[in-house]
């Protein structure tokens, strides 16, 4: 796993833990002061963060948070049949939301990985094509010199005609060399900023 990915995972983990602790403290405060309507909504924040950042573990995190919520209600809340029904419904809302968000986040992550894979394949194909172009360029130049040498023994008009055509081809090859150098700058940029490695 790349270092940046580990660093990002640590940041997300800290953020989820911090928001969970804040929400738990808010829930305790609300329950001990008889406020039962607002605090469940705040629990959605760490649920959504966990489902987005770690879709493969989001259901476990969501069930844990929903379980903590349910325990807090039982310990600090004023129990009545109505409150038990409402908070039980909230428990299932948290779990369901975590499952749905983690599912879509997993699909999004999979698509992102597929796009990255396609970009790397495309870049590798460009690399291969550019190297082939360079080789072909050299392979064309060598026979041109032989053609010029052979043309020197022909009559002057034919020699001039062949020499002019060879020069035209050499101009085209020089333009290809220039384009190759420009493309090399783009390739270096892609390697540096998009983490494409030359094989």
Coordinates of N, CA and C in Angstrom, one line a residue:
X1 N 0.8 -1.2 0.0 CA 0.0 0.0 0.0 C 0.9 1.2 0.0
X2 N 0.6 2.2 -0.9 CA 1.5 3.4 -1.0 C 1.4 4.2 0.3
X3 N 2.5 5.0 0.6 CA 2.5 5.8 1.8 C 1.4 6.8 1.9
X4 N 1.1 7.4 0.8 CA 0.0 8.4 0.8 C -1.3 7.8 1.2
X5 N -1.6 6.6 0.7 CA -2.8 5.9 1.0 C -2.9 5.6 2.5
X6 N -1.8 5.2 3.1 CA -1.8 4.9 4.5 C -2.0 6.2 5.3
X7 N -1.4 7.3 4.8 CA -1.6 8.6 5.5 C -3.0 9.0 5.4
X8 N -3.6 8.8 4.2 CA -5.0 9.2 4.1 C -5.9 8.4 5.0
X9 N -5.7 7.1 5.0 CA -6.4 6.2 5.9 C -6.4 6.6 7.4
X10 N -5.2 7.0 7.8 CA -5.0 7.5 9.2 C -5.8 8.7 9.4
X11 N -5.8 9.7 8.5 CA -6.6 10.9 8.6 C -8.1 10.6 8.7
X12 N -8.5 9.7 7.8 CA -10.0 9.3 7.9 C -10.3 8.6 9.2
X13 N -9.5 7.7 9.6 CA -9.7 7.0 10.9 C -9.8 8.0 12.1
X14 N -8.9 8.9 12.1 CA -8.9 10.0 13.2 C -10.2 10.8 13.1
X15 N -10.5 11.2 11.9 CA -11.7 12.0 11.7 C -13.0 11.3 12.2
X16 N -13.1 10.0 11.8 CA -14.2 9.2 12.2 C -14.3 9.0 13.7
X17 N -13.1 8.7 14.3 CA -13.1 8.5 15.8 C -13.5 9.8 16.5
X18 N -12.9 11.0 16.0 CA -13.2 12.3 16.6 C -14.7 12.6 16.5
X19 N -15.2 12.4 15.3 CA -16.7 12.8 15.2 C -17.5 11.8 16.0
X20 N -17.1 10.6 16.1 CA -17.9 9.6 16.9 C -17.9 10.0 18.3
X21 N -16.7 10.4 18.9 CA -16.7 10.8 20.3 C -17.5 12.0 20.5
X22 N -17.4 13.0 19.6 CA -18.2 14.2 19.8 C -19.7 13.9 19.8
X23 N -20.1 13.0 18.8 CA -21.5 12.7 18.8 C -22.0 11.9 20.0
X24 N -21.1 11.0 20.5 CA -21.5 10.3 21.7 C -21.6 11.2 22.9
X25 N -20.7 12.2 23.0 CA -20.9 13.2 24.1 C -22.1 14.0 23.9
X26 N -22.4 14.4 22.7 CA -23.7 15.1 22.5 C -24.9 14.3 22.8
X27 N -24.8 13.0 22.5 CA -26.0 12.1 22.8 C -26.1 12.0 24.3
X28 N -25.1 11.8 25.1 CA -25.1 11.7 26.5 C -25.7 13.0 27.1
X29 N -25.2 14.2 26.6 CA -25.8 15.5 27.1 C -27.3 15.6 26.8
X30 N -27.6 15.2 25.5 CA -29.1 15.4 25.1 C -29.9 14.4 25.9
X31 N -29.5 13.2 26.1 CA -30.3 12.2 26.8 C -30.5 12.6 28.3
X32 N -29.4 13.1 28.9 CA -29.5 13.5 30.3 C -30.3 14.8 30.5
X33 N -30.5 15.5 29.5 CA -31.3 16.8 29.6 C -32.7 16.6 28.9
X34 N -33.1 15.4 28.6 CA -34.4 15.1 28.1 C -34.6 15.5 26.6
X35 N -33.5 15.7 25.9 CA -33.6 16.1 24.5 C -33.5 14.8 23.6
X36 N -34.6 14.4 23.0 CA -34.6 13.1 22.3 C -34.7 13.2 20.8
X37 N -35.0 14.4 20.3 CA -35.3 14.5 18.9 C -34.1 14.8 18.0
X38 N -33.1 15.5 18.4 CA -32.1 16.1 17.5 C -30.9 15.2 17.4
X39 N -30.4 14.7 18.6 CA -29.1 14.1 18.6 C -28.9 12.8 17.7
X40 N -30.0 12.1 17.4 CA -29.8 10.9 16.5 C -29.3 11.3 15.1
X41 N -29.7 12.5 14.6 CA -29.2 13.0 13.3 C -27.7 13.2 13.3
X42 N -27.1 13.6 14.4 CA -25.7 13.8 14.4 C -24.9 12.5 14.2
X43 N -25.5 11.4 14.7 CA -24.8 10.1 14.5 C -24.7 9.7 13.1
X44 N -25.5 10.3 12.2 CA -25.3 10.1 10.8 C -24.0 10.5 10.2
X45 N -23.4 11.5 10.9 CA -22.1 12.1 10.3 C -21.0 11.0 10.4
X46 N -20.7 10.4 11.5 CA -19.6 9.4 11.5 C -20.0 8.1 10.6
X47 N -21.3 7.8 10.6 CA -21.8 6.7 9.8 C -21.5 7.0 8.3
X48 N -21.8 8.2 7.8 CA -21.5 8.5 6.4 C -20.0 8.6 6.2
X49 N -19.3 9.2 7.1 CA -17.8 9.2 6.9 C -17.2 7.8 6.8
X50 N -17.6 6.9 7.7 CA -17.1 5.6 7.7 C -17.5 4.8 6.4
X51 N -18.7 5.0 6.0 CA -19.2 4.3 4.8 C -18.5 4.8 3.5
X52 N -18.1 6.1 3.5 CA -17.4 6.7 2.4 C -16.0 6.3 2.4
X53 N -15.3 6.4 3.5 CA -13.8 6.2 3.6 C -13.5 4.7 3.6
X54 N -14.2 3.9 4.3 CA -13.9 2.5 4.4 C -15.1 1.6 4.1
X55 N -15.5 1.6 2.8 CA -16.8 0.9 2.5 C -16.8 -0.6 2.9
X56 N -15.6 -1.2 2.8 CA -15.5 -2.6 3.1 C -15.7 -2.9 4.6
X57 N -15.4 -1.9 5.5 CA -15.6 -2.1 6.9 C -16.7 -1.2 7.5
X58 N -17.4 -0.6 6.6 CA -18.4 0.4 7.1 C -19.6 -0.2 7.8
X59 N -20.0 -1.4 7.4 CA -21.1 -2.0 8.0 C -20.8 -2.4 9.5
X60 N -19.6 -2.9 9.7 CA -19.1 -3.2 11.1 C -19.1 -1.9 11.9
X61 N -18.5 -0.8 11.3 CA -18.4 0.5 12.1 C -19.8 1.0 12.4
X62 N -20.7 0.9 11.4 CA -22.1 1.4 11.5 C -22.8 0.6 12.6
X63 N -22.7 -0.7 12.6 CA -23.4 -1.5 13.6 C -22.8 -1.2 15.0
X64 N -21.5 -1.0 15.1 CA -20.9 -0.6 16.4 C -21.4 0.7 16.9
X65 N -21.5 1.7 16.0 CA -22.0 3.0 16.4 C -23.5 2.9 16.8
X66 N -24.2 2.2 16.0 CA -25.7 2.0 16.3 C -25.9 1.3 17.6
X67 N -25.0 0.3 17.9 CA -25.1 -0.4 19.2 C -24.7 0.6 20.4
X68 N -23.7 1.4 20.2 CA -23.3 2.4 21.2 C -24.5 3.3 21.4
X69 N -25.1 3.8 20.3 CA -26.3 4.7 20.4 C -27.4 4.0 21.3
X70 N -27.7 2.7 20.9 CA -28.7 2.0 21.6 C -28.4 1.9 23.1
X71 N -27.2 1.6 23.5 CA -26.8 1.4 24.9 C -26.9 2.8 25.6
X72 N -26.5 3.9 24.9 CA -26.6 5.2 25.5 C -28.1 5.5 25.8
X73 N -29.0 5.2 24.9 CA -30.4 5.4 25.1 C -30.9 4.7 26.3
X74 N -30.5 3.4 26.5 CA -30.9 2.6 27.6 C -30.3 3.1 28.9
X75 N -29.1 3.6 28.9 CA -28.4 4.0 30.1 C -28.8 5.4 30.6
X76 N -28.9 6.3 29.6 CA -29.1 7.7 30.0 C -30.5 8.2 29.6
X77 N -31.2 7.5 28.8 CA -32.5 8.0 28.4 C -33.6 7.7 29.4
X78 N -34.8 8.4 29.2 CA -36.0 8.1 30.0 C -36.8 7.1 29.1
X79 N -36.9 5.9 29.6 CA -37.4 4.9 28.9 C -39.0 4.9 28.9
X80 N -39.5 4.7 27.8 CA -41.0 4.6 27.6 C -41.1 3.7 26.4
X81 N -42.3 3.2 26.2 CA -42.6 2.3 25.0 C -42.4 3.1 23.7
X82 N -42.8 4.4 23.8 CA -42.6 5.3 22.6 C -41.2 5.5 22.3
X83 N -40.4 5.8 23.3 CA -38.9 6.1 23.1 C -38.2 4.9 22.6
X84 N -38.5 3.7 23.2 CA -37.9 2.5 22.8 C -38.2 2.2 21.3
X85 N -39.4 2.4 20.9 CA -39.8 2.2 19.5 C -39.0 3.2 18.6
X86 N -39.0 4.4 19.0 CA -38.3 5.5 18.2 C -36.8 5.1 18.0
X87 N -36.2 4.8 19.1 CA -34.7 4.6 19.1 C -34.4 3.3 18.4
X88 N -35.3 2.3 18.5 CA -35.1 1.0 17.8 C -35.1 1.3 16.3
X89 N -36.1 2.1 15.9 CA -36.2 2.5 14.5 C -34.9 3.2 14.0
X90 N -34.4 4.1 14.9 CA -33.2 4.8 14.5 C -32.0 3.8 14.4
X91 N -32.0 2.8 15.2 CA -30.9 1.8 15.1 C -30.9 1.2 13.7
X92 N -32.1 0.8 13.3 CA -32.2 0.2 12.0 C -31.9 1.2 10.8
X93 N -32.3 2.4 11.0 CA -32.0 3.4 10.0 C -30.5 3.6 9.9
X94 N -29.7 3.7 11.0 CA -28.3 3.8 11.0 C -27.7 2.6 10.2
X95 N -28.1 1.4 10.6 CA -27.5 0.2 10.0 C -27.8 0.2 8.5
X96 N -29.1 0.5 8.1 CA -29.5 0.4 6.7 C -28.7 1.5 5.9
X97 N -28.6 2.7 6.5 CA -27.9 3.8 5.8 C -26.4 3.4 5.6
X98 N -25.8 2.8 6.6 CA -24.4 2.4 6.5 C -24.2 1.4 5.4
X99 N -25.2 0.4 5.3 CA -25.1 -0.6 4.3 C -25.2 0.0 2.9
X100 N -26.2 0.9 2.7 CA -26.5 1.5 1.4 C -25.3 2.3 1.0
X101 N -24.8 3.2 1.8 CA -23.8 4.1 1.5 C -22.5 3.4 1.2
X102 N -22.2 2.3 2.0 CA -21.0 1.6 1.8 C -21.0 0.8 0.5
X103 N -22.2 0.4 0.1 CA -22.4 -0.3 -1.2 C -22.0 0.6 -2.3
X104 N -22.6 1.8 -2.3 CA -22.4 2.8 -3.4 C -20.9 3.3 -3.4
X105 N -20.4 3.5 -2.2 CA -19.0 3.9 -2.0 C -18.0 2.8 -2.6
X106 N -18.3 1.6 -2.3 CA -17.5 0.4 -2.9 C -17.6 0.4 -4.4
X107 N -18.8 0.6 -5.0 CA -18.9 0.7 -6.4 C -18.1 1.8 -7.0
X108 N -18.2 3.0 -6.3 CA -17.5 4.2 -6.8 C -15.9 3.9 -6.7
X109 N -15.5 3.3 -5.6 CA -14.1 3.0 -5.5 C -13.6 2.0 -6.5
X110 N -14.4 1.0 -6.8 CA -14.1 0.0 -7.9 C -14.0 0.7 -9.2
X111 N -14.9 1.6 -9.5 CA -14.9 2.3 -10.8 C -13.7 3.2 -10.9
X112 N -13.3 3.9 -9.8 CA -12.1 4.7 -9.8 C -10.9 3.9 -10.1
X113 N -10.8 2.7 -9.4 CA -9.7 1.8 -9.7 C -9.6 1.4 -11.1
X114 N -10.8 1.1 -11.7 CA -10.8 0.7 -13.1 C -10.3 1.8 -14.0
X115 N -10.7 3.0 -13.7 CA -10.3 4.2 -14.5 C -8.8 4.4 -14.4
X116 N -8.3 4.2 -13.2 CA -6.8 4.4 -13.0 C -6.1 3.3 -13.7
X117 N -6.6 2.1 -13.7 CA -6.0 1.0 -14.5 C -6.0 1.3 -16.0
X118 N -7.1 1.8 -16.5 CA -7.2 2.1 -17.9 C -6.2 3.2 -18.3
X119 N -6.1 4.2 -17.4 CA -5.1 5.3 -17.6 C -3.7 4.8 -17.7
X120 N -3.4 3.9 -16.8 CA -2.0 3.3 -16.8 C -1.8 2.5 -18.0
X121 N -2.8 1.7 -18.4 CA -2.6 0.9 -19.6 C -2.4 1.9 -20.9
X122 N -3.2 2.9 -20.9 CA -3.1 3.9 -22.0 C -1.7 4.5 -22.0
X123 N -1.3 4.9 -20.9 CA 0.0 5.6 -20.8 C 1.1 4.6 -21.2
X124 N 1.0 3.3 -20.8 CA 2.0 2.3 -21.2 C 2.0 2.1 -22.7
X125 N 0.8 2.2 -23.3 CA 0.7 2.0 -24.8 C 1.3 3.2 -25.5
X126 N 1.1 4.4 -24.9 CA 1.8 5.6 -25.5 C 3.3 5.4 -25.4
X127 N 3.8 4.9 -24.2 CA 5.2 4.7 -24.1 C 5.7 3.8 -25.2
X128 N 5.0 2.6 -25.3 CA 5.4 1.7 -26.3 C 5.4 2.2 -27.7
X129 N 4.4 3.0 -28.1 CA 4.3 3.6 -29.4 C 5.4 4.6 -29.6
X130 N 5.7 5.4 -28.6 CA 6.8 6.4 -28.8 C 8.1 5.7 -29.0
X131 N 8.4 4.7 -28.3 CA 9.7 4.0 -28.4 C 9.7 3.3 -29.8
X132 N 8.6 2.8 -30.3 CA 8.6 2.2 -31.6 C 8.8 3.3 -32.7
X133 N 8.2 4.5 -32.5 CA 8.4 5.6 -33.4 C 9.9 6.0 -33.5
X134 N 10.5 6.0 -32.4 CA 12.0 6.4 -32.4 C 12.8 5.3 -33.1
X135 N 12.5 4.1 -32.9 CA 13.2 3.0 -33.6 C 12.9 3.1 -35.1
X136 N 11.7 3.3 -35.5 CA 11.3 3.4 -36.9 C 12.0 4.6 -37.6
X137 N 12.1 5.6 -36.9 CA 12.7 6.9 -37.4 C 14.2 6.5 -37.8
X138 N 14.9 5.9 -36.9 CA 16.3 5.5 -37.1 C 16.3 4.5 -38.3
X139 N 15.4 3.5 -38.3 CA 15.4 2.5 -39.4 C 15.1 3.1 -40.8
X140 N 14.4 4.2 -40.8 CA 14.1 4.9 -42.1 C 15.4 5.7 -42.5
X141 N 16.0 6.4 -41.6 CA 17.2 7.2 -41.9 C 18.3 6.4 -42.5
X142 N 18.6 5.3 -42.0 CA 19.7 4.5 -42.5 C 19.6 4.1 -44.0
X143 N 18.4 3.6 -44.4 CA 18.3 3.3 -45.9 C 18.3 4.6 -46.7
X144 N 17.9 5.7 -46.2 CA 17.9 7.0 -47.0 C 19.4 7.3 -47.3
X145 N 20.3 7.1 -46.4 CA 21.7 7.4 -46.7 C 22.2 6.5 -47.8
X146 N 21.8 5.2 -47.8 CA 22.2 4.3 -48.8 C 21.6 4.7 -50.2
X147 N 20.4 5.2 -50.2 CA 19.7 5.6 -51.4 C 20.5 6.8 -52.0
X148 N 20.9 7.8 -51.1 CA 21.6 8.9 -51.6 C 23.0 8.5 -52.2
X149 N 23.6 7.5 -51.6 CA 24.9 7.0 -52.1 C 24.7 6.3 -53.4
X150 N 23.7 5.5 -53.5 CA 23.4 4.8 -54.8 C 23.0 5.8 -55.9
X151 N 22.3 6.9 -55.5 CA 21.9 7.9 -56.5 C 23.0 8.7 -57.1
X152 N 24.1 8.7 -56.3 CA 25.2 9.6 -56.8 C 25.9 9.0 -58.1
X153 N 25.7 7.7 -58.4 CA 26.2 7.2 -59.6 C 25.3 7.3 -60.8
X154 N 24.1 7.8 -60.5 CA 23.1 7.9 -61.6 C 23.3 9.3 -62.3
X155 N 22.6 9.5 -63.4 CA 22.7 10.8 -64.1 C 22.3 11.9 -63.2
X156 N 22.7 13.1 -63.5 CA 22.5 14.3 -62.6 C 21.1 14.6 -62.4
X157 N 20.2 14.5 -63.4 CA 18.8 14.8 -63.2 C 18.1 13.8 -62.2
X158 N 18.4 12.6 -62.4 CA 17.8 11.5 -61.5 C 18.4 11.7 -60.1
X159 N 19.7 12.0 -60.0 CA 20.4 12.2 -58.7 C 19.7 13.3 -58.0
X160 N 19.5 14.4 -58.7 CA 18.9 15.6 -58.0 C 17.4 15.3 -57.6
X161 N 16.7 14.6 -58.4 CA 15.3 14.2 -58.1 C 15.3 13.3 -56.9
X162 N 16.1 12.3 -56.8 CA 16.2 11.4 -55.7 C 16.6 12.1 -54.4
X163 N 17.6 13.0 -54.6 CA 18.2 13.7 -53.4 C 17.1 14.7 -52.8
X164 N 16.3 15.3 -53.7 CA 15.3 16.2 -53.2 C 14.2 15.4 -52.4
X165 N 13.9 14.2 -53.0 CA 12.9 13.4 -52.3 C 13.4 12.9 -50.9
X166 N 14.7 12.5 -50.9 CA 15.3 12.1 -49.6 C 15.3 13.2 -48.6
X167 N 15.6 14.4 -49.1 CA 15.6 15.6 -48.2 C 14.2 15.9 -47.7
X168 N 13.2 15.7 -48.5 CA 11.8 15.9 -48.1 C 11.5 14.9 -46.9
X169 N 11.9 13.6 -47.2 CA 11.7 12.6 -46.1 C 12.4 12.9 -44.8
X170 N 13.6 13.4 -45.0 CA 14.4 13.8 -43.8 C 13.8 15.0 -43.0
X171 N 13.2 15.9 -43.8 CA 12.5 17.0 -43.1 C 11.3 16.5 -42.3
X172 N 10.6 15.5 -42.9 CA 9.5 14.9 -42.1 C 10.0 14.2 -40.9
X173 N 11.1 13.4 -41.1 CA 11.7 12.7 -39.9 C 12.2 13.7 -38.8
X174 N 12.7 14.8 -39.3 CA 13.1 15.8 -38.3 C 11.9 16.4 -37.5
X175 N 10.8 16.6 -38.2 CA 9.6 17.0 -37.5 C 9.1 16.0 -36.5
X176 N 9.2 14.7 -36.9 CA 8.8 13.6 -36.0 C 9.7 13.6 -34.8
X177 N 11.0 13.9 -35.0 CA 12.0 14.0 -33.8 C 11.5 15.1 -32.9
X178 N 11.2 16.3 -33.5 CA 10.7 17.4 -32.7 C 9.5 17.1 -31.9
X179 N 8.5 16.4 -32.6 CA 7.3 16.0 -31.9 C 7.6 15.0 -30.8
X180 N 8.6 14.1 -31.0 CA 9.0 13.1 -30.0 C 9.5 13.8 -28.8
X181 N 10.3 14.9 -29.0 CA 10.9 15.6 -27.8 C 9.8 16.3 -27.1
X182 N 8.8 16.9 -27.8 CA 7.7 17.5 -27.1 C 6.9 16.5 -26.3
X183 N 6.7 15.3 -26.9 CA 5.9 14.3 -26.2 C 6.7 13.8 -25.0
X184 N 8.0 13.8 -25.1 CA 8.8 13.3 -23.9 C 8.5 14.2 -22.7
X185 N 8.4 15.5 -23.0 CA 8.1 16.4 -21.9 C 6.7 16.1 -21.2
X186 N 5.7 15.8 -22.1 CA 4.4 15.4 -21.5 C 4.5 14.1 -20.8
X187 N 5.3 13.2 -21.3 CA 5.5 11.9 -20.6 C 6.1 12.1 -19.2
X188 N 7.1 12.9 -19.2 CA 7.8 13.2 -17.9 C 6.8 13.8 -16.9
X189 N 6.0 14.7 -17.4 CA 5.0 15.3 -16.5 C 4.0 14.3 -16.0
X190 N 3.5 13.4 -16.9 CA 2.6 12.3 -16.4 C 3.3 11.4 -15.4
X191 N 4.5 11.1 -15.7 CA 5.2 10.2 -14.7 C 5.4 10.9 -13.3
X192 N 5.6 12.2 -13.4 CA 5.9 12.9 -12.1 C 4.6 13.1 -11.3
X193 N 3.5 13.6 -12.0 CA 2.3 14.1 -11.3 C 1.2 13.1 -11.3
X194 N 1.3 12.0 -12.1 CA 0.2 11.0 -12.1 C 0.7 9.6 -11.7
X195 N 1.9 9.6 -11.3 CA 2.5 8.3 -10.7 C 2.5 7.2 -11.7
X196 N 2.8 7.6 -13.0 CA 2.9 6.6 -14.0 C 4.4 6.3 -14.1
X197 N 4.8 5.0 -13.9 CA 6.2 4.6 -13.9 C 6.5 4.1 -15.3
X198 N 7.7 4.4 -15.7 CA 8.2 3.8 -17.0 C 8.7 2.4 -16.7
X199 N 8.2 1.5 -17.6 CA 8.6 0.1 -17.4 C 9.9 -0.2 -18.1

